Coordinates of C-alpha atoms in Angstrom, one line a residue:
M1 CA -30.1 23.6 -12.3
P2 CA -31.0 22.7 -8.7
E3 CA -29.2 24.7 -6.0
K4 CA -26.2 23.0 -4.5
K5 CA -26.8 21.8 -1.0
Q6 CA -24.8 23.8 1.5
L7 CA -22.7 21.3 3.5
S8 CA -20.3 23.8 5.1
S9 CA -20.9 26.7 7.3
S10 CA -17.5 28.2 6.6
K11 CA -16.4 30.5 3.8
S12 CA -16.0 28.9 0.3
Y13 CA -12.4 28.9 -0.9
N14 CA -10.7 28.6 -4.2
I15 CA -8.1 25.9 -3.5
A16 CA -5.1 24.6 -5.4
L17 CA -3.9 21.2 -4.4
V18 CA -0.3 20.9 -5.7
S19 CA 1.9 17.8 -5.9
D20 CA 4.1 15.8 -8.3
F21 CA 2.2 12.7 -7.3
F22 CA -1.3 12.3 -8.9
Y23 CA -3.2 10.0 -11.2
P24 CA -2.6 8.1 -13.4
Q25 CA 0.2 7.0 -11.0
P26 CA -1.3 4.8 -8.2
G27 CA -0.4 5.5 -4.6
G28 CA -1.5 6.7 -1.2
V29 CA -0.7 10.4 -1.8
E30 CA -2.5 10.3 -5.2
L31 CA -5.5 8.8 -3.6
H32 CA -5.5 11.3 -0.7
I33 CA -5.4 14.3 -3.0
Y34 CA -8.2 13.0 -5.3
H35 CA -10.7 12.1 -2.5
L36 CA -9.8 15.3 -0.5
A37 CA -10.6 17.3 -3.6
Q38 CA -13.9 15.6 -4.2
N39 CA -15.1 16.0 -0.7
L40 CA -14.0 19.7 -0.6
I41 CA -16.0 20.2 -3.8
A42 CA -19.0 18.6 -2.0
R43 CA -18.5 21.2 0.7
N44 CA -19.0 24.0 -1.8
H45 CA -15.3 24.9 -2.4
S46 CA -13.7 25.3 -5.8
V47 CA -10.7 23.0 -6.2
V48 CA -8.0 22.5 -8.9
I49 CA -5.1 20.1 -8.9
I50 CA -1.7 21.0 -10.3
T51 CA 0.8 18.2 -11.1
H52 CA 3.3 17.4 -13.8
A53 CA 2.5 15.8 -17.1
Y54 CA 2.3 12.0 -17.2
G55 CA 3.3 10.8 -20.7
D56 CA 0.8 12.2 -23.2
R57 CA -1.5 13.4 -20.3
Q58 CA -0.8 17.1 -20.6
G59 CA -2.7 20.3 -20.4
I60 CA -6.1 20.5 -18.6
R61 CA -8.3 17.5 -17.8
V62 CA -11.7 17.6 -16.1
L63 CA -12.5 14.8 -13.8
T64 CA -15.6 13.8 -11.8
N65 CA -17.7 16.7 -10.3
G66 CA -15.8 19.2 -12.5
L67 CA -12.5 18.7 -10.7
K68 CA -9.9 20.5 -13.0
V69 CA -6.4 19.0 -13.2
Y70 CA -3.5 21.0 -14.7
Y71 CA -0.8 18.6 -16.1
I72 CA 2.2 20.8 -16.5
P73 CA 5.0 19.7 -19.0
Y74 CA 7.9 19.6 -16.5
L75 CA 11.1 17.5 -16.4
V76 CA 10.8 14.4 -14.2
V77 CA 14.1 13.3 -12.6
H78 CA 13.4 10.5 -10.1
R79 CA 10.3 8.4 -9.1
Q80 CA 7.9 11.0 -10.6
S81 CA 9.5 13.9 -8.7
T82 CA 10.2 16.9 -11.0
F83 CA 13.5 18.8 -11.4
P84 CA 14.2 20.7 -8.2
S85 CA 14.4 24.4 -8.7
V86 CA 13.2 27.6 -7.1
F87 CA 11.9 29.8 -10.0
L88 CA 11.4 27.6 -13.1
A89 CA 7.7 26.8 -12.4
F90 CA 6.9 30.4 -11.2
P91 CA 5.4 31.7 -14.5
I92 CA 2.9 28.9 -15.1
L93 CA 2.0 28.6 -11.4
R94 CA 1.4 32.4 -11.2
Q95 CA -0.8 32.2 -14.3
I96 CA -2.9 29.3 -12.8
F97 CA -3.2 31.0 -9.4
I98 CA -4.5 34.2 -11.1
R99 CA -6.7 32.5 -13.6
E100 CA -8.4 30.3 -10.9
S101 CA -8.5 33.2 -8.3
I102 CA -6.8 30.9 -5.8
D103 CA -7.2 31.7 -2.1
I104 CA -5.3 28.8 -0.6
V105 CA -2.3 26.8 -2.0
H106 CA -2.2 23.4 -0.4
G107 CA 1.0 21.4 -1.2
H108 CA 1.3 17.6 -0.7
G109 CA 4.5 15.5 -0.3
S110 CA 7.9 16.7 1.0
C111 CA 9.5 14.9 -2.0
S112 CA 7.5 17.0 -4.5
S113 CA 9.6 19.8 -6.0
L114 CA 6.4 21.3 -7.6
C115 CA 4.8 21.4 -4.1
H116 CA 7.7 23.3 -2.6
E117 CA 7.8 25.8 -5.4
A118 CA 4.0 26.4 -5.3
I119 CA 4.1 27.1 -1.6
I120 CA 7.1 29.6 -1.9
H121 CA 5.4 31.4 -4.8
G122 CA 2.0 31.4 -3.2
N123 CA 3.5 33.1 -0.1
T124 CA 5.2 35.7 -2.4
M125 CA 1.8 36.4 -4.1
G126 CA 0.1 36.9 -0.7
L127 CA -1.9 33.7 -0.8
K128 CA -2.5 31.4 2.2
T129 CA -0.5 28.3 2.2
V130 CA -0.9 24.8 3.8
F131 CA 1.4 21.8 3.5
T132 CA 0.6 18.1 4.1
D133 CA 3.4 15.6 4.9
H134 CA 2.8 12.0 4.0
S135 CA 6.3 10.5 4.7
L136 CA 9.0 9.9 7.2
F137 CA 12.6 10.8 6.7
G138 CA 15.9 10.3 8.6
F139 CA 18.4 12.8 9.9
A140 CA 21.9 11.2 9.5
D141 CA 22.7 10.7 5.8
V142 CA 23.6 13.5 3.4
A143 CA 20.5 13.2 1.3
S144 CA 18.3 13.5 4.4
I145 CA 20.2 16.5 5.7
I146 CA 19.8 18.4 2.4
H147 CA 16.2 17.3 2.0
N148 CA 15.4 18.5 5.6
K149 CA 17.1 21.8 5.0
L150 CA 15.0 22.4 1.9
L151 CA 11.8 21.5 3.8
K152 CA 12.8 24.0 6.4
F153 CA 13.1 26.6 3.7
T154 CA 9.6 25.9 2.4
L155 CA 7.9 25.7 5.8
T156 CA 9.6 28.8 7.3
D157 CA 6.6 30.9 6.3
I158 CA 3.9 28.3 6.0
G159 CA 0.4 29.0 7.2
H160 CA -0.2 25.5 8.7
V161 CA 1.1 22.0 8.4
I162 CA -0.9 18.8 8.3
C163 CA 0.6 15.3 9.0
V164 CA -1.1 12.0 8.5
S165 CA -0.1 10.5 11.9
H166 CA 1.4 11.6 15.2
T167 CA 4.7 9.9 14.4
C168 CA 4.7 11.8 11.1
K169 CA 4.1 15.0 13.1
E170 CA 7.0 14.4 15.4
N171 CA 9.3 13.7 12.5
T172 CA 8.2 16.8 10.5
V173 CA 8.4 19.1 13.5
I174 CA 12.0 18.0 14.2
R175 CA 13.1 18.0 10.5
A176 CA 11.8 21.5 9.8
N177 CA 12.2 23.0 13.3
L178 CA 8.5 23.9 13.5
N179 CA 6.3 25.1 16.3
P180 CA 4.1 22.0 17.1
S181 CA 1.1 24.2 17.6
F182 CA 1.2 25.0 13.9
V183 CA 1.0 21.2 13.0
S184 CA -2.2 19.2 13.0
V185 CA -2.8 15.5 12.6
I186 CA -5.4 14.5 10.0
P187 CA -5.2 10.8 8.9
N188 CA -6.0 9.3 5.6
A189 CA -9.3 7.5 5.0
V190 CA -11.1 5.1 2.7
V191 CA -14.3 5.0 0.6
H192 CA -16.1 2.3 2.6
E193 CA -18.4 1.2 -0.3
D194 CA -15.3 0.4 -2.4
F195 CA -13.9 -2.0 0.2
E196 CA -16.7 -4.3 1.3
P197 CA -15.8 -7.9 2.3
A198 CA -16.7 -10.7 -0.1
P199 CA -20.3 -12.1 0.4
V200 CA -18.8 -15.6 0.7
R201 CA -15.5 -15.7 2.6
P202 CA -12.6 -17.9 1.3
S203 CA -12.2 -21.3 3.0
L204 CA -9.6 -21.6 5.7
D205 CA -8.5 -24.9 4.3
R206 CA -6.0 -22.9 2.2
I207 CA -4.8 -19.5 3.4
T208 CA -4.1 -16.9 0.8
I209 CA -1.8 -14.1 1.9
V210 CA -2.3 -10.9 -0.1
V211 CA 0.4 -8.3 -0.8
I212 CA -0.3 -5.0 -2.6
S213 CA 2.6 -2.6 -2.7
R214 CA 5.1 -0.8 -4.8
L215 CA 8.0 -3.1 -5.0
F216 CA 10.8 -0.9 -3.7
Q217 CA 13.4 -1.5 -1.0
N218 CA 11.7 0.8 1.5
K219 CA 8.4 -1.1 1.1
G220 CA 10.1 -4.3 2.4
A221 CA 10.3 -6.0 -1.0
D222 CA 13.7 -7.6 0.0
L223 CA 12.1 -9.0 3.2
L224 CA 9.2 -10.3 1.1
T225 CA 11.6 -12.1 -1.2
A226 CA 13.4 -13.7 1.7
I227 CA 10.4 -14.9 3.8
I228 CA 8.2 -16.4 1.1
P229 CA 10.4 -19.5 0.5
R230 CA 10.6 -20.0 4.3
L231 CA 6.9 -19.8 4.8
C232 CA 6.1 -22.0 1.9
A233 CA 8.5 -24.6 3.3
D234 CA 7.0 -24.4 6.7
R235 CA 3.3 -24.7 5.6
V236 CA 1.7 -26.4 2.7
D237 CA -1.6 -24.7 3.3
I238 CA -0.6 -21.1 2.3
R239 CA -0.2 -19.3 -1.0
F240 CA 0.7 -15.7 -1.9
L241 CA -1.1 -13.2 -4.2
I242 CA 1.2 -10.3 -4.9
A243 CA 0.1 -7.2 -6.8
G244 CA 2.4 -4.2 -7.6
D245 CA 5.4 -3.3 -9.7
G246 CA 8.8 -1.8 -9.2
P247 CA 12.5 -2.5 -9.4
K248 CA 12.2 -5.5 -7.0
F249 CA 9.7 -7.3 -9.2
I250 CA 12.4 -9.2 -11.0
D251 CA 13.8 -10.4 -7.6
L252 CA 10.4 -11.9 -6.8
E253 CA 10.3 -13.6 -10.2
Q254 CA 13.7 -15.1 -9.8
M255 CA 12.9 -16.3 -6.2
R256 CA 9.7 -18.0 -7.6
E257 CA 11.7 -19.7 -10.3
R258 CA 14.5 -20.7 -8.0
Y259 CA 12.3 -22.4 -5.4
Q260 CA 9.7 -23.6 -8.0
L261 CA 6.8 -21.9 -6.4
Q262 CA 4.9 -21.0 -9.5
D263 CA 1.8 -22.7 -8.2
R264 CA 1.9 -21.0 -4.8
V265 CA 3.1 -17.5 -5.6
E266 CA 1.0 -15.5 -8.1
L267 CA 2.6 -12.2 -9.3
I268 CA -0.1 -10.0 -10.8
G269 CA 1.9 -6.9 -11.5
S270 CA 0.6 -3.4 -11.4
I271 CA -3.1 -2.9 -10.8
R272 CA -5.5 0.0 -10.8
H273 CA -6.9 1.2 -7.5
E274 CA -10.4 0.1 -8.4
Q275 CA -9.0 -3.5 -8.7
V276 CA -7.5 -3.5 -5.2
R277 CA -10.7 -4.7 -3.5
D278 CA -11.2 -7.6 -6.0
V279 CA -7.6 -8.8 -5.2
M280 CA -7.9 -8.4 -1.4
V281 CA -11.1 -10.4 -1.0
Q282 CA -9.4 -13.4 -2.5
G283 CA -7.3 -13.7 0.7
Q284 CA -7.6 -14.0 4.5
I285 CA -4.3 -12.2 5.5
Y286 CA -2.8 -9.0 4.3
L287 CA 1.0 -8.8 4.6
H288 CA 2.7 -5.4 4.8
P289 CA 6.5 -5.7 5.4
S290 CA 7.3 -2.0 5.0
L291 CA 10.5 -0.6 6.5
T292 CA 9.1 2.9 6.9
E293 CA 5.6 4.2 6.8
A294 CA 3.9 7.4 7.9
F295 CA 0.4 6.0 7.8
G296 CA -0.4 3.1 5.4
T297 CA -3.8 3.6 3.8
V298 CA -3.7 0.1 2.3
L299 CA -3.8 -1.3 5.9
V300 CA -7.2 0.4 6.4
E301 CA -8.4 -0.9 3.0
A302 CA -7.3 -4.5 3.9
A303 CA -9.1 -4.4 7.3
S304 CA -12.2 -3.0 5.7
C305 CA -12.2 -6.0 3.3
G306 CA -12.1 -8.3 6.3
L307 CA -8.5 -9.3 6.2
L308 CA -6.3 -9.9 9.3
V309 CA -3.3 -7.6 8.8
V310 CA 0.3 -8.7 9.5
T311 CA 2.6 -5.7 9.4
T312 CA 5.9 -4.3 10.7
N313 CA 5.8 -2.2 13.8
V314 CA 7.4 0.9 12.2
G315 CA 6.6 4.6 11.8
G316 CA 3.0 5.5 12.2
I317 CA 1.6 2.0 11.5
P318 CA 0.8 1.2 15.2
E319 CA -1.6 4.2 15.2
V320 CA -3.7 3.0 12.3
L321 CA -5.6 0.0 13.4
P322 CA -6.8 -1.6 16.7
R323 CA -4.7 -4.4 18.0
K324 CA -7.2 -7.1 17.3
M325 CA -7.0 -6.3 13.6
T326 CA -3.2 -6.6 13.4
V327 CA -0.3 -8.9 14.2
F328 CA 2.9 -6.9 14.5
A329 CA 6.4 -7.9 13.6
D330 CA 9.8 -6.4 13.7
P331 CA 11.2 -5.5 10.3
D332 CA 13.3 -8.7 10.0
E333 CA 12.9 -12.1 8.5
D334 CA 12.5 -14.2 11.6
S335 CA 9.9 -11.9 13.2
L336 CA 7.8 -11.7 10.0
V337 CA 7.8 -15.5 9.6
E338 CA 6.7 -15.9 13.2
S339 CA 4.0 -13.3 12.9
V340 CA 2.6 -14.8 9.7
N341 CA 2.4 -18.2 11.3
K342 CA 0.7 -16.6 14.4
A343 CA -1.9 -15.0 12.2
V344 CA -2.6 -18.3 10.4
M345 CA -3.2 -20.0 13.7
K346 CA -5.4 -17.2 14.9
L347 CA -7.7 -17.6 11.9
K348 CA -7.7 -21.4 12.0
E349 CA -8.5 -21.5 15.7
N350 CA -11.2 -18.8 15.4
Q351 CA -9.4 -16.5 17.8
V352 CA -10.4 -13.4 15.8
D353 CA -13.7 -12.5 14.0
T354 CA -12.8 -10.6 10.9
S355 CA -16.4 -10.2 9.9
T356 CA -16.8 -7.2 12.1
F357 CA -13.8 -5.3 10.7
H358 CA -15.7 -3.5 7.9
N359 CA -18.3 -1.8 10.1
E360 CA -15.7 -0.9 12.7
I361 CA -13.5 0.8 10.0
K362 CA -16.5 2.6 8.7
T363 CA -16.8 4.4 12.1
M364 CA -13.1 5.2 12.3
Y365 CA -12.1 6.6 8.9
G366 CA -14.1 8.6 6.4
W367 CA -13.2 11.2 3.8
E368 CA -16.1 13.5 4.9
D369 CA -14.4 13.8 8.3
V370 CA -11.0 14.5 6.7
A371 CA -12.4 17.2 4.5
R372 CA -14.2 18.8 7.4
R373 CA -11.1 18.9 9.6
T374 CA -9.0 20.2 6.6
E375 CA -11.6 22.9 6.1
K376 CA -11.1 24.0 9.7
V377 CA -7.4 24.4 9.0
Y378 CA -8.3 26.6 6.0
D379 CA -10.6 28.7 8.2
D380 CA -7.8 29.3 10.7
V381 CA -5.2 30.1 8.1
Y382 CA -7.4 32.5 6.2
K383 CA -8.1 34.6 9.3
R384 CA -4.5 35.3 9.9
E385 CA -2.7 38.4 8.6
N386 CA 0.0 37.8 6.0
T387 CA 3.6 38.1 7.1
S388 CA 5.3 41.3 6.0
L389 CA 8.4 41.1 3.7
I390 CA 10.7 42.2 6.5
N391 CA 9.4 39.6 8.9
R392 CA 9.7 36.9 6.2
L393 CA 13.3 37.8 5.6
I394 CA 14.0 37.7 9.3
K395 CA 12.5 34.3 9.6
Y396 CA 14.6 33.0 6.6
Y397 CA 17.8 34.6 7.9
N398 CA 17.3 32.8 11.3
S399 CA 17.2 29.4 9.6
G400 CA 20.9 28.8 9.8
S401 CA 24.3 30.4 9.5
W402 CA 24.8 29.7 5.8
A403 CA 21.4 28.5 4.9
G404 CA 19.8 31.6 6.2
L405 CA 21.8 33.8 3.8
L406 CA 20.9 31.5 0.9
F407 CA 17.2 31.6 1.8
V408 CA 17.2 35.4 2.0
L409 CA 18.9 35.6 -1.4
C410 CA 16.2 33.3 -2.9

């Protein structure tokens, strides 16, 4: 067997990427974990992924380049998040960490209970720990308060935290009361070869607006349902191509029936990630009406395919793409309708050249760069001394009047 090319000058690590969110479920976190793992393997690290079972997908599966995935049979309670506990996953996590000789436990997603448990138990076993946050959360409602306190518990003794945008970093630092110097910003990326524009671009005589999203309230599905009839009434030269599934799918179906838009609104349903490019290149505009977003990888994918992006000006979205690739809107009906009409006019009047987008995205986002920067985080964490038990207890005790006592007890 030919010797593996050495792409990294740092130490080779045995890494466990842990999250409730992974394939076969589609999504940004799932995509991030897979491509990060593949590029870390290319840099001569050993990587395993630990997630919960998805239907009959249980046990150990081996993916491309020998990437091993542990699908743990664990109770799922809400949107693929497992049952929140502190100790239930410890026996099997400990067994995997020992079997794979894990050096670094890297958890993904603050909504993932499995991620939180893996970081806590990894610290207890003397392993190095890293956490990546992919989402934004509030501070006022009861659910956010409890969630943020749990995040504080997990990150009290973390080695390092990675966020996908500067807005996400600010949000995480405040929520978990972290030292900002222990938090880095490493964005998502795309595989450029998978998102090339169509050789022949669609005619501008009819504008196709593409939407690819999970159809949930926080993704702006209600706004989408409200603005489509208005846009179709304003302009006879536009149609919608919507891919994705979720609880709001029925609302879109009912809207289409009510306004008799079957010939102008095509609902594809859930698609695999490898089908995303084929859907995108059928349009000229990508619409993203999200109410909250830490990064938005799909925006990079759409721009790479040569689409002009219309999106809400929320969260970390303004950091993702240059201004010439986007038309921003406030997260309300009137602003979105106005921005879509503005984007249509830009295309029809040749005010923007979308043919250059792909090559520009290629220089901005790449998984090789993400893996290299993540590797530097691992190097930094691995050099540090482990926190003693006494100092860990002191850190937990100082987390709050009642929460500190609970943390110490755990």
